[in-house]
Coordinates of C-alpha atoms and ligand atoms in Angstrom, one line a residue:
X770 CA 22.3 -10.4 -66.0
X771 CA 19.4 -9.6 -63.4
X772 CA 18.3 -6.0 -63.9
X773 CA 17.9 -3.6 -60.7
X774 CA 14.3 -2.3 -61.1
X775 CA 14.0 1.2 -59.4
X776 CA 10.8 3.0 -60.1
X777 CA 8.2 3.5 -62.5
X778 CA 7.1 6.5 -65.0
X779 CA 4.9 8.4 -63.8
X780 CA 2.1 11.1 -65.5
X781 CA 2.8 14.8 -65.3
X782 CA 2.0 17.9 -67.4
X783 CA 5.3 17.4 -69.4
X784 CA 6.5 13.9 -69.0
X785 CA 6.4 11.3 -70.8
X786 CA 7.5 13.2 -74.1
X787 CA 10.2 12.1 -76.3
X788 CA 12.6 14.3 -74.4
X789 CA 11.9 13.9 -70.7
X790 CA 10.7 10.8 -69.0
X791 CA 9.9 11.5 -64.9
X792 CA 9.6 8.2 -62.6
X793 CA 8.8 7.8 -59.0
X794 CA 11.7 5.9 -57.6
X795 CA 10.1 3.1 -55.4
X796 CA 13.5 0.6 -54.7
X797 CA 17.1 1.8 -54.3
X798 CA 18.2 5.6 -54.2
X799 CA 19.2 7.3 -57.7
X800 CA 21.5 9.7 -58.3
X801 CA 21.7 12.6 -61.2
X802 CA 23.9 11.5 -63.9
X803 CA 23.4 7.7 -63.3
X804 CA 21.8 5.9 -66.5
X805 CA 18.4 3.7 -66.8
X806 CA 16.6 2.1 -69.2
X807 CA 13.0 0.8 -69.5
X808 CA 11.2 -1.0 -72.1
X809 CA 9.8 1.3 -75.2
X810 CA 7.7 0.5 -78.0
X811 CA 10.6 0.3 -80.6
X812 CA 12.9 -1.3 -78.0
X813 CA 14.7 -0.5 -75.0
X814 CA 15.5 3.2 -74.2
X815 CA 18.2 4.4 -72.3
X816 CA 18.2 7.7 -70.4
X817 CA 19.9 9.8 -68.1
X818 CA 18.9 11.1 -65.0
X819 CA 19.7 14.8 -65.1
X820 CA 17.8 15.6 -61.3
X821 CA 16.1 13.5 -58.3
X822 CA 13.6 16.1 -56.9
X823 CA 12.2 14.9 -53.1
X824 CA 8.6 15.7 -52.7
X825 CA 6.4 15.7 -49.8
X826 CA 2.4 16.6 -49.4
X827 CA 2.1 17.6 -46.4
X828 CA 4.9 20.3 -46.6
X829 CA 3.3 21.1 -50.7
X830 CA 1.2 24.5 -49.0
X831 CA 2.8 27.4 -47.3
X832 CA 0.2 28.2 -45.2
X833 CA -0.6 25.1 -44.2
X834 CA 3.1 24.3 -42.7
X835 CA 3.2 27.4 -41.3
X836 CA -0.2 27.2 -39.5
X837 CA 1.0 23.7 -38.1
X838 CA 4.4 24.7 -37.0
X839 CA 2.3 27.4 -35.1
X840 CA 1.3 25.4 -32.8
X841 CA 4.5 25.0 -31.5
X842 CA 5.0 21.0 -32.6
X843 CA 6.5 20.1 -35.8
X844 CA 4.8 18.6 -38.7
X845 CA 6.7 15.8 -38.4
X846 CA 5.6 15.1 -35.0
X847 CA 1.8 15.9 -35.7
X848 CA 2.0 13.7 -39.0
X849 CA 3.5 10.4 -40.5
X850 CA 5.2 12.9 -42.9
X851 CA 7.7 10.3 -43.3
X852 CA 5.4 7.6 -45.6
X853 CA 4.7 10.6 -47.8
X854 CA 7.9 11.3 -48.9
X855 CA 8.7 10.2 -52.5
X856 CA 11.5 10.8 -54.9
X857 CA 10.9 12.1 -58.4
X858 CA 13.8 11.4 -61.1
X859 CA 13.7 13.9 -63.9
X860 CA 15.3 11.9 -66.9
X861 CA 16.6 13.1 -69.9
X862 CA 15.9 10.0 -72.9
X863 CA 19.5 9.8 -74.8
X864 CA 18.2 6.8 -77.2
X865 CA 16.3 3.6 -77.9
X866 CA 18.2 0.3 -78.8
X867 CA 15.9 -1.0 -82.1
X868 CA 15.9 -3.8 -84.2
X869 CA 17.8 -1.8 -86.9
X870 CA 20.4 0.1 -84.4
X871 CA 20.4 3.1 -82.4
X872 CA 17.3 5.7 -82.7
X873 CA 16.6 9.1 -81.3
X874 CA 13.2 8.6 -79.5
X875 CA 10.4 10.4 -81.3
X876 CA 7.7 9.0 -78.9
X877 CA 7.2 8.7 -75.4
X878 CA 7.3 5.3 -72.8
X879 CA 4.2 5.1 -71.8
X880 CA 3.2 6.3 -67.6
X881 CA 3.7 2.9 -65.7
X882 CA 6.9 1.8 -67.9
X883 CA 9.3 0.2 -64.8
X884 CA 12.5 1.9 -65.0
X885 CA 15.9 -0.6 -64.5
X886 CA 19.4 0.8 -63.9
X887 CA 21.0 0.4 -67.7
X888 CA 23.2 -2.5 -67.7
X889 CA 26.3 -1.7 -68.8
X890 CA 26.4 -4.0 -71.9
X891 CA 24.1 -1.4 -72.7
X892 CA 26.0 1.6 -71.9
X893 CA 28.9 0.6 -73.5
X894 CA 27.4 0.1 -76.7
X895 CA 25.4 3.5 -76.6
X896 CA 28.7 5.4 -76.5
X897 CA 30.6 3.5 -78.6
X898 CA 33.3 2.5 -76.3
X899 CA 36.1 0.1 -77.2
X900 CA 38.0 -2.7 -75.7
X901 CA 41.0 -2.0 -77.7
X902 CA 40.9 2.1 -77.1
X903 CA 42.4 4.3 -75.0
X904 CA 41.1 3.7 -71.8
X905 CA 40.8 7.4 -69.6
X906 CA 38.9 6.9 -66.8
X907 CA 35.3 5.3 -65.4
X908 CA 31.7 6.2 -66.1
X909 CA 30.4 7.2 -61.9
X910 CA 27.9 5.0 -60.9
X911 CA 28.0 2.2 -63.2
X912 CA 30.6 -0.7 -63.1
X913 CA 32.6 0.6 -66.9
X914 CA 35.6 1.9 -68.2
X915 CA 35.5 4.7 -70.4
X916 CA 37.5 3.3 -73.4
X917 CA 37.6 5.5 -76.4
X918 CA 38.3 4.4 -79.7
X919 CA 41.4 5.7 -80.8
X920 CA 40.5 6.7 -84.2
X921 CA 37.1 8.8 -83.1
X922 CA 39.1 10.1 -80.4
X923 CA 42.4 11.5 -82.1
X924 CA 41.5 11.4 -86.1
X925 CA 39.6 14.6 -86.2
X926 CA 41.2 16.3 -83.2
X927 CA 40.9 17.1 -79.7
X928 CA 40.7 20.0 -77.8
X929 CA 41.6 19.6 -74.0
X930 CA 40.0 23.0 -72.1
X931 CA 39.3 23.9 -68.5
X932 CA 40.6 26.7 -66.2
X933 CA 43.8 25.9 -64.7
X934 CA 44.6 23.6 -62.4
X935 CA 41.2 21.3 -63.6
X936 CA 43.4 18.3 -65.0
X937 CA 44.0 19.1 -68.4
X938 CA 48.0 18.1 -68.3
X939 CA 46.9 15.3 -66.2
X940 CA 44.3 14.2 -68.7
X941 CA 46.9 14.2 -71.4
X942 CA 49.2 13.0 -69.6
X943 CA 46.9 9.5 -69.3
X944 CA 46.2 9.4 -73.1
X945 CA 50.5 9.8 -73.6
X946 CA 50.3 6.6 -71.3
X947 CA 47.5 4.5 -73.0
X948 CA 49.5 5.6 -76.5
X949 CA 52.5 4.8 -75.2
X950 CA 51.8 1.0 -74.4
X951 CA 50.1 -0.2 -77.4
X952 CA 51.3 -3.2 -79.1
X953 CA 52.4 -2.9 -82.8
X954 CA 49.3 -5.3 -83.6
X955 CA 46.7 -2.3 -82.0
X956 CA 47.8 -0.3 -84.4
X957 CA 50.4 3.0 -82.6
X958 CA 51.3 6.0 -83.6
X959 CA 54.0 8.5 -82.7
X960 CA 53.2 11.2 -80.3
X961 CA 54.8 14.5 -80.5
X962 CA 54.1 17.2 -77.7
X963 CA 55.5 21.0 -77.6
X964 CA 55.8 21.4 -74.1
X965 CA 56.1 25.4 -73.3
X966 CA 56.1 24.6 -68.6
X967 CA 58.7 21.5 -69.2
X968 CA 55.0 19.5 -67.6
X969 CA 55.9 16.1 -69.8
X970 CA 59.8 15.5 -69.2
X971 CA 59.3 13.2 -66.1
X972 CA 58.4 10.9 -69.2
X973 CA 61.9 10.8 -69.7
X974 CA 63.0 10.4 -66.2
X975 CA 63.8 7.0 -64.6
X976 CA 60.5 6.3 -62.8
X977 CA 60.4 6.3 -58.8
X978 CA 58.5 3.3 -57.4
X979 CA 54.9 3.2 -57.5
X980 CA 54.9 4.3 -60.8
X981 CA 55.1 2.9 -64.5
X982 CA 58.7 3.6 -66.5
X983 CA 58.2 5.1 -69.8
X984 CA 61.7 6.4 -70.4
X985 CA 62.6 4.1 -72.6
X986 CA 59.7 5.4 -74.8
X987 CA 60.8 8.8 -74.3
X988 CA 63.1 11.2 -76.4
X989 CA 63.4 14.8 -74.4
X990 CA 64.6 17.6 -76.2
X991 CA 65.6 20.9 -74.6
X992 CA 64.4 24.3 -76.3
X993 CA 68.0 25.3 -76.5
X994 CA 69.5 22.3 -78.0
X995 CA 67.0 22.8 -81.1
X996 CA 67.9 24.3 -84.7
X997 CA 66.3 24.7 -87.5
X998 CA 68.2 24.0 -90.9
X999 CA 68.5 26.6 -93.3
X1000 CA 68.5 25.0 -96.4
X1001 CA 65.3 23.3 -95.1
X1002 CA 63.4 26.4 -95.3
X1003 CA 62.1 27.5 -97.8
X1004 CA 61.2 31.1 -99.1
X1005 CA 57.2 30.6 -97.8
X1006 CA 58.3 29.4 -94.3
X1007 CA 60.8 32.5 -94.3
X1008 CA 58.3 35.1 -95.1
X1009 CA 55.8 33.4 -92.3
X1010 CA 58.7 34.6 -89.8
X1011 CA 59.9 38.1 -91.1
X1012 CA 57.1 41.0 -90.6
X1013 CA 56.0 42.9 -93.2
X1014 CA 58.3 41.2 -95.9
X1015 CA 57.1 42.6 -99.3
X1016 CA 56.7 40.8 -102.6
X1017 CA 60.1 42.3 -104.6
X1018 CA 62.0 41.1 -101.0
X1019 CA 60.8 38.1 -100.9
X1020 CA 61.4 37.2 -105.2
X1021 CA 64.8 38.1 -104.2
X1022 CA 65.6 36.3 -101.0
X1023 CA 63.7 33.1 -102.9
X1024 CA 66.3 33.9 -105.9
X1025 CA 69.3 33.5 -103.6
X1026 CA 68.1 30.9 -101.6
X1027 CA 67.4 28.9 -104.5
X1028 CA 71.4 29.6 -106.0
X1029 CA 72.9 28.8 -102.8
X1030 CA 70.3 25.4 -102.9
X1031 CA 71.9 24.6 -106.0
X1032 CA 75.5 25.4 -104.9
X1033 CA 74.9 23.0 -101.9
X1034 CA 73.8 20.4 -103.8
X1035 CA 77.1 20.6 -106.3
X1036 CA 79.4 19.4 -103.4
X1037 CA 79.2 22.8 -101.0
X1038 CA 77.8 21.9 -98.1
X1039 CA 74.9 23.0 -96.2
X1040 CA 75.1 26.5 -95.2
X1041 CA 73.1 28.9 -92.1
X1042 CA 71.9 32.2 -91.9
X1043 CA 75.3 34.2 -91.7
X1044 CA 76.2 32.2 -95.4
X1045 CA 73.0 33.3 -96.5
X1046 CA 73.4 36.8 -95.3
X1047 CA 77.0 37.1 -97.5
X1048 CA 75.1 35.8 -100.3
X1049 CA 72.7 38.9 -100.3
X1050 CA 75.6 40.9 -99.5
X1051 CA 77.4 40.2 -102.3
X1052 CA 74.7 39.9 -104.6
X1053 CA 75.1 42.4 -107.4
X1054 CA 71.3 42.4 -108.8
X1055 CA 69.5 43.1 -105.9
X1056 CA 68.2 47.1 -105.0
X1057 CA 70.0 48.5 -101.9
X1058 CA 66.9 49.0 -100.0
X1059 CA 66.0 45.8 -100.3
X1060 CA 69.2 44.4 -99.8
X1061 CA 69.4 46.2 -96.1
X1062 CA 66.2 45.3 -95.3
X1063 CA 66.6 41.9 -95.8
X1064 CA 69.8 42.2 -93.8
X1065 CA 68.6 43.8 -91.2
X1066 CA 65.6 40.6 -90.7
X1067 CA 68.3 38.0 -91.5
X1068 CA 70.2 39.4 -88.2
X1069 CA 67.1 39.9 -86.2
X1070 CA 66.6 36.1 -86.9
X1071 CA 70.2 35.1 -86.2
X1072 CA 70.0 36.7 -82.9
X1073 CA 67.7 34.2 -81.4
X1074 CA 70.9 31.4 -82.0
X1075 CA 67.9 29.3 -84.0
X1076 CA 69.2 28.1 -87.2
X1077 CA 71.9 26.5 -88.1
X1078 CA 73.0 24.1 -91.3
X1079 CA 70.9 21.4 -90.2
X1080 CA 67.5 20.3 -88.4
X1081 CA 68.5 19.1 -84.5
X1082 CA 66.7 16.8 -84.2
X1083 CA 65.6 15.6 -87.2
X1084 CA 62.1 14.3 -87.4
X1085 CA 62.5 11.3 -89.0
X1086 CA 64.5 10.4 -85.6
X1087 CA 62.1 11.9 -83.1
X1088 CA 58.9 10.4 -84.4
X1089 CA 58.4 6.6 -83.7
X1090 CA 55.6 4.4 -83.4
X1091 CA 54.4 3.9 -80.3
X1092 CA 57.0 6.7 -78.6
X1093 CA 57.2 9.8 -77.3
X1094 CA 59.1 13.1 -78.3
X1095 CA 58.5 15.5 -75.8
X1096 CA 60.1 19.3 -77.2
X1097 CA 60.7 21.0 -73.6
X1098 CA 60.2 25.1 -74.9
X1099 CA 60.6 26.0 -70.8
X1100 CA 63.8 27.4 -71.0
X1101 CA 62.7 29.9 -73.9
X1102 CA 61.3 32.9 -72.9
X1103 CA 60.8 34.9 -76.3
X1104 CA 57.4 33.9 -77.5
X1105 CA 58.2 34.3 -81.2
X1106 CA 61.2 32.0 -80.8
X1107 CA 58.4 29.3 -79.6
X1108 CA 56.7 29.7 -82.4
X1109 CA 58.9 29.7 -85.0
X1110 CA 60.0 26.7 -83.8
X1111 CA 56.3 25.2 -83.4
X1112 CA 55.8 26.6 -86.9
X1113 CA 59.2 25.0 -88.3
X1114 CA 58.7 21.2 -87.0
X1115 CA 54.7 21.3 -87.4
X1116 CA 55.6 22.1 -90.9
X1117 CA 58.3 19.4 -91.4
X1118 CA 56.0 17.1 -89.7
X1119 CA 52.8 17.6 -91.8
X1120 CA 54.7 17.7 -94.9
X1121 CA 56.6 14.2 -93.7
X1122 CA 53.5 12.0 -93.1
X1123 CA 52.3 13.5 -96.2
X1124 CA 54.9 12.0 -98.0
X1125 CA 54.4 8.3 -95.8
X1126 CA 58.3 9.2 -94.9
X1127 CA 57.4 8.9 -91.0
X1128 CA 54.4 7.1 -88.4
X1129 CA 50.8 8.6 -88.2
X1130 CA 51.2 10.9 -85.1
X1131 CA 49.4 12.9 -82.6
X1132 CA 50.7 16.7 -82.3
X1133 CA 50.0 17.7 -78.4
X1134 CA 50.1 21.7 -78.1
X1135 CA 50.3 22.9 -74.5
X1136 CA 49.2 26.7 -74.0
X1137 CA 47.5 26.0 -77.3
X1138 CA 46.6 29.7 -77.3
X1139 CA 49.8 31.3 -77.5
X1140 CA 50.7 28.8 -81.1
X1141 CA 47.3 29.6 -82.6
X1142 CA 45.9 32.8 -81.1
X1143 CA 42.2 34.2 -82.1
X1144 CA 43.6 37.5 -82.2
X1145 CA 47.0 38.5 -83.5
X1146 CA 48.8 39.7 -86.9
X1147 CA 50.2 37.1 -89.2
X1148 CA 53.9 37.9 -87.2
X1149 CA 52.7 37.4 -84.3
X1150 CA 51.1 33.9 -84.7
X1151 CA 53.6 32.4 -87.2
X1152 CA 52.5 28.9 -85.9
X1153 CA 48.7 29.4 -86.5
X1154 CA 48.7 29.0 -90.2
X1155 CA 49.9 25.4 -90.1
X1156 CA 48.3 24.4 -87.3
X1157 CA 44.9 25.5 -88.8
X1158 CA 46.5 23.7 -91.7
X1159 CA 47.1 20.7 -90.0
X1160 CA 43.3 20.6 -88.4
X1161 CA 41.7 20.9 -91.7
X1162 CA 43.7 18.5 -93.8
X1163 CA 45.3 16.8 -91.2
X1164 CA 43.0 13.6 -90.8
X1165 CA 43.1 12.5 -94.5
X1166 CA 47.1 12.0 -93.6
X1167 CA 46.9 10.5 -90.0
X1168 CA 48.2 13.8 -88.3
X1169 CA 46.3 15.0 -85.1
X1170 CA 46.0 17.5 -83.3
X1171 CA 45.9 17.8 -79.3
X1172 CA 45.3 21.3 -78.2
X1173 CA 45.5 22.2 -74.5
X1174 CA 44.3 25.6 -73.4
X1175 CA 43.2 27.6 -70.4
X1176 CA 42.1 30.4 -72.5
X1177 CA 39.9 29.1 -74.8
X1178 CA 38.2 32.2 -76.0
X1179 CA 42.1 33.1 -77.0
X1180 CA 42.2 30.2 -78.7
X1181 CA 41.3 30.9 -82.7
X1182 CA 38.2 29.7 -83.8
X1183 CA 39.3 28.1 -86.8
X1184 CA 41.5 25.8 -85.4
X1185 CA 39.2 24.7 -82.4
X1186 CA 36.2 24.5 -84.5
X1187 CA 37.8 21.9 -86.7
X1188 CA 38.6 19.7 -83.1
X1189 CA 36.1 17.4 -83.8
X1190 CA 36.4 15.6 -80.4
X1191 CA 36.4 18.5 -77.1
X1192 CA 37.2 17.2 -73.4
X1193 CA 35.9 19.6 -71.1
X1194 CA 37.1 20.2 -67.5
X1195 CA 36.2 22.9 -65.5
X1196 CA 35.2 26.1 -66.6
X1197 CA 34.3 29.7 -64.7
X1198 CA 34.7 32.2 -67.1
X1199 CA 31.6 32.8 -69.0
X1200 CA 33.2 33.9 -72.6
X1201 CA 34.9 31.2 -72.4
X1202 CA 31.8 28.4 -72.2
X1203 CA 29.7 30.7 -74.8
X1204 CA 33.1 30.6 -77.1
X1205 CA 32.9 26.7 -76.3
X1206 CA 29.2 25.9 -77.1
X1207 CA 30.2 28.4 -80.6
X1208 CA 32.1 25.5 -82.0
X1209 CA 30.1 22.9 -80.9
X1210 CA 27.3 21.9 -81.7
X1211 CA 26.4 18.8 -79.9
X1212 CA 26.7 20.7 -76.6
X1213 CA 23.4 21.5 -74.8
X1214 CA 22.2 24.3 -72.1
X1215 CA 22.0 21.8 -69.4
X1216 CA 25.8 19.9 -70.1
X1217 CA 26.7 23.5 -70.1
X1218 CA 25.6 24.6 -67.1
X1219 CA 27.1 21.5 -65.2
X1220 CA 31.0 22.2 -66.7
X1221 CA 30.7 25.5 -64.1
X1222 CA 30.2 22.8 -61.3
X1223 CA 33.1 20.1 -62.5
X1224 CA 35.1 18.9 -59.6
X1225 CA 39.5 19.0 -60.5
X1226 CA 39.5 15.7 -62.8
X1227 CA 35.9 15.4 -63.7
X1228 CA 34.9 15.5 -67.3
X1229 CA 32.5 16.1 -70.4
X1230 CA 33.4 14.8 -73.3
X1231 CA 32.0 15.5 -76.5
X1232 CA 31.4 15.2 -79.9
X1233 CA 33.0 12.4 -82.6
X1234 CA 34.9 10.2 -79.7
X1235 CA 31.3 9.4 -78.1
X1236 CA 27.3 9.4 -79.5
X1237 CA 26.2 11.8 -76.6
X1238 CA 28.0 14.4 -74.2
X1239 CA 29.2 12.1 -71.5
X1240 CA 30.8 13.0 -67.9
X1241 CA 33.1 10.8 -66.0
X1242 CA 36.1 11.2 -63.7
X1243 CA 39.2 10.9 -65.5
X1244 CA 41.6 7.7 -63.9
X1245 CA 45.0 8.3 -61.9
X1246 CA 47.7 8.6 -64.0
X1247 CA 50.5 6.2 -63.7
X1248 CA 53.4 8.0 -65.1
X1249 CA 55.1 9.9 -62.8
X1250 CA 54.2 13.5 -62.2
X1251 CA 56.2 16.8 -62.9
X1252 CA 58.1 17.8 -60.1
X1253 CA 55.5 19.8 -58.3
X1254 CA 55.2 23.5 -58.3
X1255 CA 56.2 25.2 -54.8
X1256 CA 53.9 26.5 -52.8
X1257 CA 54.9 30.2 -51.4
X1258 CA 55.9 29.4 -48.2
X1259 CA 58.4 26.3 -49.4
X1260 CA 59.8 28.8 -51.9
X1261 CA 60.4 31.6 -48.4
X1262 CA 61.9 28.8 -46.8
X1263 CA 64.4 27.6 -49.2
X1264 CA 65.6 31.8 -49.9
X1265 CA 66.0 32.0 -47.0
X1266 CA 68.0 28.4 -46.0
X1267 CA 70.2 29.3 -48.4
X1268 CA 70.8 32.7 -47.7
X1269 CA 72.2 31.7 -44.4
X1270 CA 74.0 28.7 -46.2
X1271 CA 75.4 31.6 -48.1
X1272 CA 76.4 33.6 -45.0
X1273 CA 77.8 31.0 -42.7
X1274 CA 79.9 30.1 -46.1
X1275 CA 81.4 33.9 -46.1
X1276 CA 81.9 33.7 -41.9
X1277 CA 84.2 30.2 -42.2
X1278 CA 85.5 31.9 -44.9
X1279 CA 87.1 35.1 -43.1
Ligands
ADP2133 N1 41.4 12.8 -62.7 C1 42.6 13.3 -61.7 N2 42.5 12.4 -60.5 C2 43.5 13.4 -59.3 N3 44.4 14.4 -59.4 C3 44.2 15.1 -60.1 C4 43.3 14.9 -61.9 N4 43.3 15.5 -62.2 C5 44.2 16.2 -62.2 N5 44.7 16.0 -60.8 C6 45.9 17.0 -60.3 O1 45.0 18.3 -59.7 C7 46.4 19.3 -60.1 C8 46.2 20.3 -61.5 O2 46.3 18.9 -62.4 P1 46.7 19.8 -64.2 O3 46.5 18.8 -64.8 O4 48.4 20.4 -63.4 O5 45.8 20.9 -64.5 P2 45.6 22.0 -66.0 O6 46.8 21.3 -66.7 O7 44.2 22.4 -66.1 O8 46.3 23.0 -65.1 C9 47.6 18.1 -60.0 O9 48.0 17.9 -58.8 C10 47.2 16.6 -60.6 O10 47.6 15.5 -60.3
MG2134 MG1 48.6 21.8 -67.2

């Protein structure tokens, strides 16, 4: 392919160096964010344009500009200024394609080196894009799809972070579409979403015209339908959701639970919380105060209306290769109840996957700061420990996490730092930026500065999925978005109309 010549490397105080190369633009226009390539003694060097500066000798000195303009005639009219305007592009060398692979530049190219727009083939190789990968968008200024290798993107976990409204859920919907469209021979994983706002339930609806239908690949579970089978709980999991349980109490609970399980196996059938309570109440060995404490806690758990005799749904029914399970928690207000659900099902997912009883999966956690918060007591964060465990160990078993949050500061650092790929959309809060910078080594100051000026749908990808930080525009989604949030005007009109309707109905009745 013919290369497009754009300029020539110039010699200034700071450039060319291994970390900074400036060139004067002699041909075409170039943009910040565009990639260029040039010959180098070790191979072909790829560089990113970080800034484009226009200069003109006529306007360099403030005193002479003032003096000439004082004559009443603009400098532009007095001199051939346009001929003296030139453009310098600052670039940051990214890597050199040598015979033995891509190397970091250690010596600069020479002044006078010709600079060309980077060929797409080179960029594709540099970022490790994969034809078989997850298609998420396009590189700006280049004719190239961002297709990320699924393993590199997800295996060591993904965090999607930004302020609210910048496009996190949209981007994750694109990732889910890609997972659902994979063919068996490409390797397809299961996807489970904990969805506190019901944003993904539209995947389960028949698609309107113009959208791709994923309803036959989606299972929707409403939070209210969920039941946790008490016989499936072990004492560790129960202790995790009972605040401040003592060792003695735990021991008694464990003993009675295993007695009940034994009875169950001998044909008594599964038991629920009230049966567990009965067993504790009628136990003669247990001390009175231990007994009453345990009974009080179990009554509290009973009031959540969450526990039953068996799991509903059963994990093995909802985790299928190439399919999506949306666990819609929007009908549950109690945060603790939501955390218990996340904790229980995350435990199950991890354990079943470890035993290879279910497919490799991606577990998407929306509003992840609610489920793995940075600052919260154990009791107020019952789902944190298991999410930490999956973050730490999941990669070995094909159990991947995708954490989504608009409050990175409130997200547990331990979990966040295990997310080896970060997809960052617009962020403005300096504390959030700082928190992210601390959890990601690859991020440099210049990339960090650019995050605050990203538009909706523009993303910075760093970490495992790409060799070098990558800015790109996230593609349109193919799935139908969830019902849009009403504007204040719409909500007000709807309210008045419903009142008017009620009034006219009651008048008709009179
Ligand atoms: N890449 C994109 N292209 C087009 N529209 C987008 C893109 N990303 C987000 N949007 C739109 O912006 C709005 C907010 O996006 P959303 O994903 O809900 O943000 P967040 O989850 O970060 O709060 C939505 O209406 C969505 O359709
Ligand atoms: Mg969202």
